PDB file of C-alpha atoms in Angstrom:
ATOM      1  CA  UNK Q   1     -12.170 -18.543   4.761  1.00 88.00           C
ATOM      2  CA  UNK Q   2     -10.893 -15.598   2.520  1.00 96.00           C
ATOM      3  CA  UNK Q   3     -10.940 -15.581  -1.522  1.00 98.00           C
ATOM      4  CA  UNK Q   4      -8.799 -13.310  -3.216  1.00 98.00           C
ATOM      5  CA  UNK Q   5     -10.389 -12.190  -5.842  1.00 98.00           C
ATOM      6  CA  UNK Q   6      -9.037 -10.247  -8.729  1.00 98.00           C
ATOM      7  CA  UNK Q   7     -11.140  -7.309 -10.445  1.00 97.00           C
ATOM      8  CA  UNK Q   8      -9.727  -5.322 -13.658  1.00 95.00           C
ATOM      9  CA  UNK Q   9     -11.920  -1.749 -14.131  1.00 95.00           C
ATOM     10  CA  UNK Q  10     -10.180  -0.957 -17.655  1.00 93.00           C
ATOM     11  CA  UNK Q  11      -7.146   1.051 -16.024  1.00 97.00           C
ATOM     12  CA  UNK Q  12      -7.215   0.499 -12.398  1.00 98.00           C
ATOM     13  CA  UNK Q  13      -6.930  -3.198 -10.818  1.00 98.00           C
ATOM     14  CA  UNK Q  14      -8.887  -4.184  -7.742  1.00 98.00           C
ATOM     15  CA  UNK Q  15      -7.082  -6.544  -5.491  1.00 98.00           C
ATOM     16  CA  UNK Q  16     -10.226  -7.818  -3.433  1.00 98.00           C
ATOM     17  CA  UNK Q  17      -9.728 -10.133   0.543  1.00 98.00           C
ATOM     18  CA  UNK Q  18     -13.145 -11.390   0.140  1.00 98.00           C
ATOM     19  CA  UNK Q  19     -13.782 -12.806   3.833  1.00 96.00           C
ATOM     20  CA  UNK Q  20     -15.883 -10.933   5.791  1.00 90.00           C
ATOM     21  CA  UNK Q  21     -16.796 -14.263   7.716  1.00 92.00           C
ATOM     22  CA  UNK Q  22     -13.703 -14.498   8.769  1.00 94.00           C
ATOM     23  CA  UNK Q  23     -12.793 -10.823   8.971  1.00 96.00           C
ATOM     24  CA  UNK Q  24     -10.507 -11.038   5.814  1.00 97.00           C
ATOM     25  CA  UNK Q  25      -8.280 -13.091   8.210  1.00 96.00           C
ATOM     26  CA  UNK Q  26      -5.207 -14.913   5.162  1.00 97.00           C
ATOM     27  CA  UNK Q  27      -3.346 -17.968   5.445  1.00 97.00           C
ATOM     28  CA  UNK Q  28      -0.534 -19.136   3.407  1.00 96.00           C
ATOM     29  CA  UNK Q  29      -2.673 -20.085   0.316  1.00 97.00           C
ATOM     30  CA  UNK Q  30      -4.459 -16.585   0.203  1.00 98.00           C
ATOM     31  CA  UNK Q  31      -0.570 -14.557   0.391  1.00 98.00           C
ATOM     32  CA  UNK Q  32       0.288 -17.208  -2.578  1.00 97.00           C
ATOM     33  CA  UNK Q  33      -3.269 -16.163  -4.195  1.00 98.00           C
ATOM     34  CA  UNK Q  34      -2.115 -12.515  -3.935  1.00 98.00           C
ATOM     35  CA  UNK Q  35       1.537 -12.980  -5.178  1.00 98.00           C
ATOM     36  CA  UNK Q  36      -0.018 -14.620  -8.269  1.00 98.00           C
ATOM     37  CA  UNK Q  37      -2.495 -11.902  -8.648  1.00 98.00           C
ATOM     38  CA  UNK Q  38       0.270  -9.548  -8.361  1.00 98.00           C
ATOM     39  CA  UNK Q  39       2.343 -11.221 -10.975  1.00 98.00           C
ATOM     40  CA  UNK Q  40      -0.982 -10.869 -13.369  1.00 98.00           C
ATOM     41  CA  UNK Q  41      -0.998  -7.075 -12.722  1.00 98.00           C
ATOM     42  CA  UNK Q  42       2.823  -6.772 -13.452  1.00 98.00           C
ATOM     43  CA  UNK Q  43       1.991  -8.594 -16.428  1.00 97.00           C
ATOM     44  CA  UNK Q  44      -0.943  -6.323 -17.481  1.00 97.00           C
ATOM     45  CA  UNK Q  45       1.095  -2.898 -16.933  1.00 97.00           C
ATOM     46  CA  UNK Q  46       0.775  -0.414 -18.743  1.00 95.00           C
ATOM     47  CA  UNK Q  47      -2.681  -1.133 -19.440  1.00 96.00           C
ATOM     48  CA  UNK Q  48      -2.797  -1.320 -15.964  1.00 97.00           C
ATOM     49  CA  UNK Q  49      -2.188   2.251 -14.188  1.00 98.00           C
ATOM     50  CA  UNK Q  50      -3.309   1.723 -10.835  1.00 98.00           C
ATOM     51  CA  UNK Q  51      -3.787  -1.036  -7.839  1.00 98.00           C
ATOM     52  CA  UNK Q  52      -5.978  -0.449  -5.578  1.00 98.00           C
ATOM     53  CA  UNK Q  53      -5.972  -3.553  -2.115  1.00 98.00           C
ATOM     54  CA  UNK Q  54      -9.053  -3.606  -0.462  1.00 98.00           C
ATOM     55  CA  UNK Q  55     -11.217  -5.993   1.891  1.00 98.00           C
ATOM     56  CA  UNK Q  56     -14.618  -6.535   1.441  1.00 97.00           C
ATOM     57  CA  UNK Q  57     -17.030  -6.039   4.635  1.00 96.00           C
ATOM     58  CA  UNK Q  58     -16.675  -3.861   8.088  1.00 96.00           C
ATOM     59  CA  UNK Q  59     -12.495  -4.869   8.143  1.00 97.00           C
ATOM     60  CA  UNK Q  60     -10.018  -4.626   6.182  1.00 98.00           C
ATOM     61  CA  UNK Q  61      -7.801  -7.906   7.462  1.00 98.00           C
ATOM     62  CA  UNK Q  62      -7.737  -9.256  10.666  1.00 96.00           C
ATOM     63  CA  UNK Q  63      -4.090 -10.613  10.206  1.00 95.00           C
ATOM     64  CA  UNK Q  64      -3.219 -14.204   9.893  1.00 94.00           C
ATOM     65  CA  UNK Q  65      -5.817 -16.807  10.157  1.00 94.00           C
ATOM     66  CA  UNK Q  66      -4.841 -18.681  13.207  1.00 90.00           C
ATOM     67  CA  UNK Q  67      -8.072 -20.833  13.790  1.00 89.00           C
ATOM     68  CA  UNK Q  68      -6.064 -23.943  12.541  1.00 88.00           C
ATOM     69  CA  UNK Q  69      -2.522 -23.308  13.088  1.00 90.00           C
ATOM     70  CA  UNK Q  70      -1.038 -26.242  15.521  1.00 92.00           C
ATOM     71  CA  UNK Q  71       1.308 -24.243  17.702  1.00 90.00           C
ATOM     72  CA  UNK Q  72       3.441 -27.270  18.085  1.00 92.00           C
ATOM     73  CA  UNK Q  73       4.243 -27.432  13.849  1.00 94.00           C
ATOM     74  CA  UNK Q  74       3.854 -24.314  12.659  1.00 92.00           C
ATOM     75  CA  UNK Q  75       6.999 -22.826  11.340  1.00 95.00           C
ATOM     76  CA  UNK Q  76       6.576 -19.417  12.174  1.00 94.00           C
ATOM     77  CA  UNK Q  77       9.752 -18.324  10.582  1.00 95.00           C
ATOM     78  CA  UNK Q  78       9.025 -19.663   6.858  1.00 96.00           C
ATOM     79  CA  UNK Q  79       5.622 -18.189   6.787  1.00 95.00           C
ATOM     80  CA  UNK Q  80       7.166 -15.016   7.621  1.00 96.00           C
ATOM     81  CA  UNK Q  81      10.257 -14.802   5.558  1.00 96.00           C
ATOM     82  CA  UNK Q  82       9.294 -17.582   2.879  1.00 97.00           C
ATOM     83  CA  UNK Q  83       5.123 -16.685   2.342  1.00 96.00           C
ATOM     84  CA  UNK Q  84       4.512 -13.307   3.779  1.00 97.00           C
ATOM     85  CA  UNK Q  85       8.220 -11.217   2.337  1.00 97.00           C
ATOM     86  CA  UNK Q  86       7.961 -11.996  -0.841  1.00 97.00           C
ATOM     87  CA  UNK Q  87       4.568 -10.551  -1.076  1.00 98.00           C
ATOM     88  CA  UNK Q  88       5.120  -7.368   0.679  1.00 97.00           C
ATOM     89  CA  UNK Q  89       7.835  -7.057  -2.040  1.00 97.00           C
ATOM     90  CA  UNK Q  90       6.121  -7.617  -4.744  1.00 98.00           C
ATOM     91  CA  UNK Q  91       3.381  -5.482  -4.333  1.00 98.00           C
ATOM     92  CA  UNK Q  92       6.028  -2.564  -3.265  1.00 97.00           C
ATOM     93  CA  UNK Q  93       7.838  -3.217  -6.325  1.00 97.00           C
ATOM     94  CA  UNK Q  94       5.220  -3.018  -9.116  1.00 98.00           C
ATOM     95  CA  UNK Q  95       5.929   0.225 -11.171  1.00 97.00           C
ATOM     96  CA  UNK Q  96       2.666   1.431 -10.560  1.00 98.00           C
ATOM     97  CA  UNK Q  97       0.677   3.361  -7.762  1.00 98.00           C
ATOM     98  CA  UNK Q  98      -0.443   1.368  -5.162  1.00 98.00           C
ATOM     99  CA  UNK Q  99      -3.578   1.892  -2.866  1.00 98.00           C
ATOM    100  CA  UNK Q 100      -4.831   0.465   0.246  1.00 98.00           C
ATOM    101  CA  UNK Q 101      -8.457   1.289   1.319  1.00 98.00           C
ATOM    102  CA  UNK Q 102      -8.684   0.450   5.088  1.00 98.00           C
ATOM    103  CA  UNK Q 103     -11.934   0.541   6.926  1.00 98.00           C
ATOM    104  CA  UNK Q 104     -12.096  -1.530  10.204  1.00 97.00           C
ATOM    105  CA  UNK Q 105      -9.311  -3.616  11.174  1.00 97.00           C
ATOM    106  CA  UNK Q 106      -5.665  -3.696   9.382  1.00 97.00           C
ATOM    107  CA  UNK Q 107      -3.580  -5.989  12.149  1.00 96.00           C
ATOM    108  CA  UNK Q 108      -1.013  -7.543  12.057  1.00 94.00           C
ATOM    109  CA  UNK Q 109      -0.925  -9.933   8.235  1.00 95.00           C
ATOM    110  CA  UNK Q 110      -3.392  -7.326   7.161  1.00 96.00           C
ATOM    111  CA  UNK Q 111      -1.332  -4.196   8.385  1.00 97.00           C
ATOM    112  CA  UNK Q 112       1.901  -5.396   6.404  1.00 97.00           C
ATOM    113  CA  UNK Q 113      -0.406  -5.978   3.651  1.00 98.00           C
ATOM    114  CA  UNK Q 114      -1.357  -2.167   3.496  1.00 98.00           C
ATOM    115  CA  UNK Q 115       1.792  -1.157   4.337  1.00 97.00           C
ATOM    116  CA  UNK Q 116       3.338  -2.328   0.855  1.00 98.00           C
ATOM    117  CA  UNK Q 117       0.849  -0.037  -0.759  1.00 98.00           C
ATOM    118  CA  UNK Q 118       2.565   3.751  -1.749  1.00 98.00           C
ATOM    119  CA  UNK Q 119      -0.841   5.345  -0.447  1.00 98.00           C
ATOM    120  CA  UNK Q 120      -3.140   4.182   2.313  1.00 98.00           C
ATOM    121  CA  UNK Q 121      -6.669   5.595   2.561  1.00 98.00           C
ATOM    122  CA  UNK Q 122      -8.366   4.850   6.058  1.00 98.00           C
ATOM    123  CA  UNK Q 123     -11.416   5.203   7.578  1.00 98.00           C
ATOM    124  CA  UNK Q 124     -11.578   7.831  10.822  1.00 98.00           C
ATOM    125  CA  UNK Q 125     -12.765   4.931  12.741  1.00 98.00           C
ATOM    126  CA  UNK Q 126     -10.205   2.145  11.226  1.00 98.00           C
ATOM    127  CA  UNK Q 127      -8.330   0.702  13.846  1.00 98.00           C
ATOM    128  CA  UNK Q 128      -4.113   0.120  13.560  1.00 97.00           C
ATOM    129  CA  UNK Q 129      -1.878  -1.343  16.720  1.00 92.00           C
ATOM    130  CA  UNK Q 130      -0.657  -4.530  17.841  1.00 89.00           C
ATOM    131  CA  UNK Q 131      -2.953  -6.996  19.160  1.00 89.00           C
ATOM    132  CA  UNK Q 132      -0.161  -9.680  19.948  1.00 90.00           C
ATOM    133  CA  UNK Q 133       0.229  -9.359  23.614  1.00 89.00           C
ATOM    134  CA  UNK Q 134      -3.212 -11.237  23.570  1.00 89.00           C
ATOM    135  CA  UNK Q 135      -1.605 -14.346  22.063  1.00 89.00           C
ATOM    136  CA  UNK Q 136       2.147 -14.262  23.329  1.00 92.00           C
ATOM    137  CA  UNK Q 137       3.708 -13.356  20.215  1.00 92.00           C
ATOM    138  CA  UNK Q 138       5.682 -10.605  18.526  1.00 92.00           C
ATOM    139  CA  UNK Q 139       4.641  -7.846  16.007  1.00 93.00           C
ATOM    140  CA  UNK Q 140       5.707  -8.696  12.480  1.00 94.00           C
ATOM    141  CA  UNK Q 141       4.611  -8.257   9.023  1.00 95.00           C
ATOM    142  CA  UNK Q 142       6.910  -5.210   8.764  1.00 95.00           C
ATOM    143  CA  UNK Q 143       5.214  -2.765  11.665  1.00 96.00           C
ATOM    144  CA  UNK Q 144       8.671  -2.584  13.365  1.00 95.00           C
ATOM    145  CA  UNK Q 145       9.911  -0.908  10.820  1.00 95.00           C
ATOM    146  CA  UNK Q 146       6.759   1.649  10.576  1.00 96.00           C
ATOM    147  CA  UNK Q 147       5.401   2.252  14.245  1.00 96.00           C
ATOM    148  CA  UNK Q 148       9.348   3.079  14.867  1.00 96.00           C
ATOM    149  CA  UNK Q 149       9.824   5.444  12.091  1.00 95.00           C
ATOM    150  CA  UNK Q 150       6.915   7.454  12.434  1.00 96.00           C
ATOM    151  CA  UNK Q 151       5.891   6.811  15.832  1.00 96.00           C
ATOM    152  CA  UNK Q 152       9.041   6.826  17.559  1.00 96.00           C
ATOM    153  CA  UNK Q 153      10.401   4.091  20.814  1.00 97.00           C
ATOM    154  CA  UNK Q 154       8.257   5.336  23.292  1.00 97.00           C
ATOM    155  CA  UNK Q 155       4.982   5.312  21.073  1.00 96.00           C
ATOM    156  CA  UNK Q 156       5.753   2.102  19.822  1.00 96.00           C
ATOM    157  CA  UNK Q 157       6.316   0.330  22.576  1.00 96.00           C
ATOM    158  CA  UNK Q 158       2.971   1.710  24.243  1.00 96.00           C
ATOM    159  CA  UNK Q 159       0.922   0.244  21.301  1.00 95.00           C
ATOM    160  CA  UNK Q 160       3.057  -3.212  21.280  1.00 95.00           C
ATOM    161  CA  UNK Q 161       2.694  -4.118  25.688  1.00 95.00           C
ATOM    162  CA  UNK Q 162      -0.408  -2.400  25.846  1.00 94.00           C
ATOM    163  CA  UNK Q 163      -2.620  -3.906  22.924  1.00 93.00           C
ATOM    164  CA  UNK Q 164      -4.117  -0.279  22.394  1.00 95.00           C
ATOM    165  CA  UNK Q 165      -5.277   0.942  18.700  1.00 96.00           C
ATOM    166  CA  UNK Q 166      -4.916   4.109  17.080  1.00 97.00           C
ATOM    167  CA  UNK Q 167      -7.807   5.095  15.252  1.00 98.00           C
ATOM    168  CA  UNK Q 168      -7.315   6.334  11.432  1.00 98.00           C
ATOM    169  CA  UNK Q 169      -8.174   9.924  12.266  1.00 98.00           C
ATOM    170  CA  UNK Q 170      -4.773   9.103  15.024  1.00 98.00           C
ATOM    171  CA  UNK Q 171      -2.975   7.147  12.612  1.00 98.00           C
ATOM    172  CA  UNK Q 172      -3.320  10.040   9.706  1.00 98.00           C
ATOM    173  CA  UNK Q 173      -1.695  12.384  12.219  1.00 98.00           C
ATOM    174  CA  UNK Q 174       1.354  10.572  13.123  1.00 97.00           C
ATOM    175  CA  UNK Q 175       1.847   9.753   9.276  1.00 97.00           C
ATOM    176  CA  UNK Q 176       0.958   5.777   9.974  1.00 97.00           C
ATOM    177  CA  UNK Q 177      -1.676   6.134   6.847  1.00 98.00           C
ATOM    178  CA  UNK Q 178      -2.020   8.656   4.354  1.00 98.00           C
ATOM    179  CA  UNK Q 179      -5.316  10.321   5.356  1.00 98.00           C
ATOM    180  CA  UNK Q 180      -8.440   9.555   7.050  1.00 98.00           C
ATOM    181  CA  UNK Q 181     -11.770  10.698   5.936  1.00 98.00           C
ATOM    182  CA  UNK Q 182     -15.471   9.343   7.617  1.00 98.00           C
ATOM    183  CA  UNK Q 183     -16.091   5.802   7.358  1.00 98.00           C
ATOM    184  CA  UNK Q 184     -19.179   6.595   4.862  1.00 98.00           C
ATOM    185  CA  UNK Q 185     -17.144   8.598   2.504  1.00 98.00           C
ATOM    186  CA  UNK Q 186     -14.290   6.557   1.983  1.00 98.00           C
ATOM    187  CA  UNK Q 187     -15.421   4.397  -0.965  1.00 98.00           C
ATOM    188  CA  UNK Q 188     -16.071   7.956  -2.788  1.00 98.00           C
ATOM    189  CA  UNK Q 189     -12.940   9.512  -1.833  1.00 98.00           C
ATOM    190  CA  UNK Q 190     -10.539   6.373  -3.111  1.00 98.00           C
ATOM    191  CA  UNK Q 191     -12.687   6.394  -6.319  1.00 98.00           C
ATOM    192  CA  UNK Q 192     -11.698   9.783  -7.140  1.00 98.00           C
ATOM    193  CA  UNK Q 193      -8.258   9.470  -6.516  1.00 98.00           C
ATOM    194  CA  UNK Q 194      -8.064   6.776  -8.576  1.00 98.00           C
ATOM    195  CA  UNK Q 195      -9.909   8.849 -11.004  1.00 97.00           C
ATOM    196  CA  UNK Q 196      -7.002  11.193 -11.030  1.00 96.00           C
ATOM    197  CA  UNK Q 197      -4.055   8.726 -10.747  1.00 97.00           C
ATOM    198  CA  UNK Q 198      -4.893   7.126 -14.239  1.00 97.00           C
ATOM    199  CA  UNK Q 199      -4.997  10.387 -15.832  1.00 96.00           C
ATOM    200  CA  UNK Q 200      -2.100  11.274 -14.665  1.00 97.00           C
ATOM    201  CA  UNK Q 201       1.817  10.712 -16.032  1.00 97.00           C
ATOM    202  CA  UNK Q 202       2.673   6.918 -15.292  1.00 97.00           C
ATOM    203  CA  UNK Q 203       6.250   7.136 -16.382  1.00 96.00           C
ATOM    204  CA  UNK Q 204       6.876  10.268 -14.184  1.00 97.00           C
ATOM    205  CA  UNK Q 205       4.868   8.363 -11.306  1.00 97.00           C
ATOM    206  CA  UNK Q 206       7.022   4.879 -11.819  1.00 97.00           C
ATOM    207  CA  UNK Q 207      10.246   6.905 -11.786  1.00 97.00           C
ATOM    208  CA  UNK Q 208       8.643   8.662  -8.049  1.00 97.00           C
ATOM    209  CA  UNK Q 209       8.060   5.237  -6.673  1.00 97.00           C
ATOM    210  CA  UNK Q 210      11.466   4.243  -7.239  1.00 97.00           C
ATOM    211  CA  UNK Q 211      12.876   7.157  -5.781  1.00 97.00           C
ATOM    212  CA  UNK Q 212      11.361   7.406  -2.963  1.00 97.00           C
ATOM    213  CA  UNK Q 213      11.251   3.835  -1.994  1.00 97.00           C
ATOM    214  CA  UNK Q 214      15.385   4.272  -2.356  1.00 96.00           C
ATOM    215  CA  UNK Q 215      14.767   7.466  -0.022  1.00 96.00           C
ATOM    216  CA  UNK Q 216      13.364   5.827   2.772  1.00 94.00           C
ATOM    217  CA  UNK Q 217      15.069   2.895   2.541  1.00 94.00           C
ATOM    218  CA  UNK Q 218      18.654   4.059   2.160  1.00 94.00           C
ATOM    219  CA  UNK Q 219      18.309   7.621   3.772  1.00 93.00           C
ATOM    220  CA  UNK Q 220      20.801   9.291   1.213  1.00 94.00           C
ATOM    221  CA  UNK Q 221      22.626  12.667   2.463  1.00 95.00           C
ATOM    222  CA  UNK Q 222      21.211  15.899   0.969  1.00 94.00           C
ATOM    223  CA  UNK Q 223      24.002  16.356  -1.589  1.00 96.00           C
ATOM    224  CA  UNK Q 224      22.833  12.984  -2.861  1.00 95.00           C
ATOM    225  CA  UNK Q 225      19.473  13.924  -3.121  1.00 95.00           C
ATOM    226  CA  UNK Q 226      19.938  16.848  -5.306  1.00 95.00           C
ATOM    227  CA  UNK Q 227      22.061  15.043  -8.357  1.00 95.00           C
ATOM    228  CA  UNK Q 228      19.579  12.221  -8.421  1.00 95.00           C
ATOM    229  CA  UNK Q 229      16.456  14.400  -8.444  1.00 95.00           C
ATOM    230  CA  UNK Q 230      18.717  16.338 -11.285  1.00 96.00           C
ATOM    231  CA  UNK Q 231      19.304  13.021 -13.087  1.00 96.00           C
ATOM    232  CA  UNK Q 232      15.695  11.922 -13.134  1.00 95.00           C
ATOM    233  CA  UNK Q 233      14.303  14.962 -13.688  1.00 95.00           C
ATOM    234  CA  UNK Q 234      16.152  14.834 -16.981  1.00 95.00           C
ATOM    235  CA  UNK Q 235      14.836  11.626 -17.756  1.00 96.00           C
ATOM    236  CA  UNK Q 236      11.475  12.376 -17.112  1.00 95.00           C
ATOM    237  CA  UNK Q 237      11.889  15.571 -19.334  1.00 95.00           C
ATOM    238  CA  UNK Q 238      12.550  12.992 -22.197  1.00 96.00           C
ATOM    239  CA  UNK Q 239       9.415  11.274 -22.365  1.00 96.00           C
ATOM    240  CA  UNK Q 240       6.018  12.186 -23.892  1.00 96.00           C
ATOM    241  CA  UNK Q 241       4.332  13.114 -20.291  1.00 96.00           C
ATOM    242  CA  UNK Q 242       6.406  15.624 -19.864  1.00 96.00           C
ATOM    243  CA  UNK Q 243       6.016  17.326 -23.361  1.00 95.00           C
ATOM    244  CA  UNK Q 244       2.603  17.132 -23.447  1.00 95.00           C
ATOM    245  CA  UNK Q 245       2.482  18.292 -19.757  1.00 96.00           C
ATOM    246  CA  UNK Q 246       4.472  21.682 -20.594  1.00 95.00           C
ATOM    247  CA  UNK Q 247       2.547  22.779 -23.493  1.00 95.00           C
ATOM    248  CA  UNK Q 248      -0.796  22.585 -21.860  1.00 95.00           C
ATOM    249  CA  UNK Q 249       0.371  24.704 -18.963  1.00 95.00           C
ATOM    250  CA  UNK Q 250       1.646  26.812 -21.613  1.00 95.00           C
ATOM    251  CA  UNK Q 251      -1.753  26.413 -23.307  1.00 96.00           C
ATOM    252  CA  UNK Q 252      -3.812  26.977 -20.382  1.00 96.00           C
ATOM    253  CA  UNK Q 253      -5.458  23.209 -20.949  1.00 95.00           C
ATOM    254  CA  UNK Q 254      -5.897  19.922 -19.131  1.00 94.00           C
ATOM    255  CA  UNK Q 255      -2.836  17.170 -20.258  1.00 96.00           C
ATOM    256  CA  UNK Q 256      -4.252  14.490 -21.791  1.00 94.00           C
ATOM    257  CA  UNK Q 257      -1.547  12.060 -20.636  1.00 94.00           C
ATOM    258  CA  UNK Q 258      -1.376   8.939 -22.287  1.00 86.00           C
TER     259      UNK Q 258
END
């Protein structure tokens, strides 16, 4: 069984799948568990500047906990598009930076669970695909939508009927996760990321998020693109980040963005 436990570190909150048992493996109550612990961040911005989704133990999430599902009840479709949606949306729409830290396994539940993050960190060794052939059943949580994108039909449909993984160090090179660094310096490398994401310009980042979620989802023309980057550029000019960002290149100092 998986806890989800919720961690605050003064700037940057820790969104914890606390099952190694299990392999980090979530049912219904543990997506509700997150949504509320979501809804606590949101709540906690802008004390909050960072989220950062990790699983404690050798995987990050197995995917769905299946070990009690009766295939003869289960209502597939509401734990997908009741449960499991309005999670991924939630933690894609928070106004902050989001971070997964993968090591092991992120299938299936646990893959769309990353994927709502802005920024995933993997292991080299972490292992992405789609292990459903084994069971009879389709790839969900949103990995459609990915593998297609930046893997392309043929790719996609090699990792769905055959059951093969891509490693992180694979996965990092086709743009499936951010970057990929050895297993026993991942910890280190997320921490100082985080390090410089909370020092960093959260109005300027929140107004990024935005834009490039609309980016990717709506896949503007280029004409578009350039008035809105115009228009938001001149709303970021108008806030304090900005200023104080100017005069210390100016200065030849670190901002001190706050």
């Amino acid at each position: 069984m998986t806890e989800i436990r919720l961690k605050n570190r003064e700037q940057i909150a820790e969104l914890i799948l606390d099952g190694p048992e299990s392999r980090n493996a979530l049912d219904a109550d543990n997506l509700r568990d997150i949504a509320a612990a979501v809804n606590k961040i949101a709540e906690a911005i802008p004390s909050v500047r960072v989220l950062l989704i990790r699983g404690e133990g050798k995987v990050f999430s197995s995917g769905r906990d299946i070990s009690e599902v009766d295939v003869e009840t289960d209502d597939a479709h509401a734990f997908l598009a009741e449960t499991f949606a309005p999670v991924f949306h939630s933690i894609r729409a928070l106004p902050i930076p989001v971070i997964a830290q993968v090591q092991g396994a992120a299938l299936g539940l646990g893959f769309g669970i990353a994927a709502a993050a802005d920024i995933i960190f993997a292991a080299d060794d972490a292992k992405f695909g789609s292990p459903f052939a084994a069971i009879g059943a389709m790839l969900d949580s949103g990995a459609h939508h990915v593998f297609l994108d930046r893997l392309g039909y043929h790719r996609t449909m090699d990792l769905i009927v055959t059951g093969d993984f891509m490693t992180g160090a694979e996965a990092a090179a086709a743009g499936i996760v951010s970057r990929a660094v050895p297993a026993a310096e991942l910890s280190e490398f997320v921490e100082a990321k985080l390090a410089r994401i909370v020092s960093g310009p959260a109005e300027a980042f929140a107004m990024e998020k935005g834009f490039v979620q609309k980016l990717a989802d709506d896949r503007p023309a280029l004409a578009e693109v350039l008035a809105e980057e115009a228009t938001l550029q001149e709303s970021a000019r108008r806030t304090p980040d900005y200023a104080e960002g100017f005069r210390a290149f100016q200065e030849r100092r670190k901002p001190n963005f706050e």
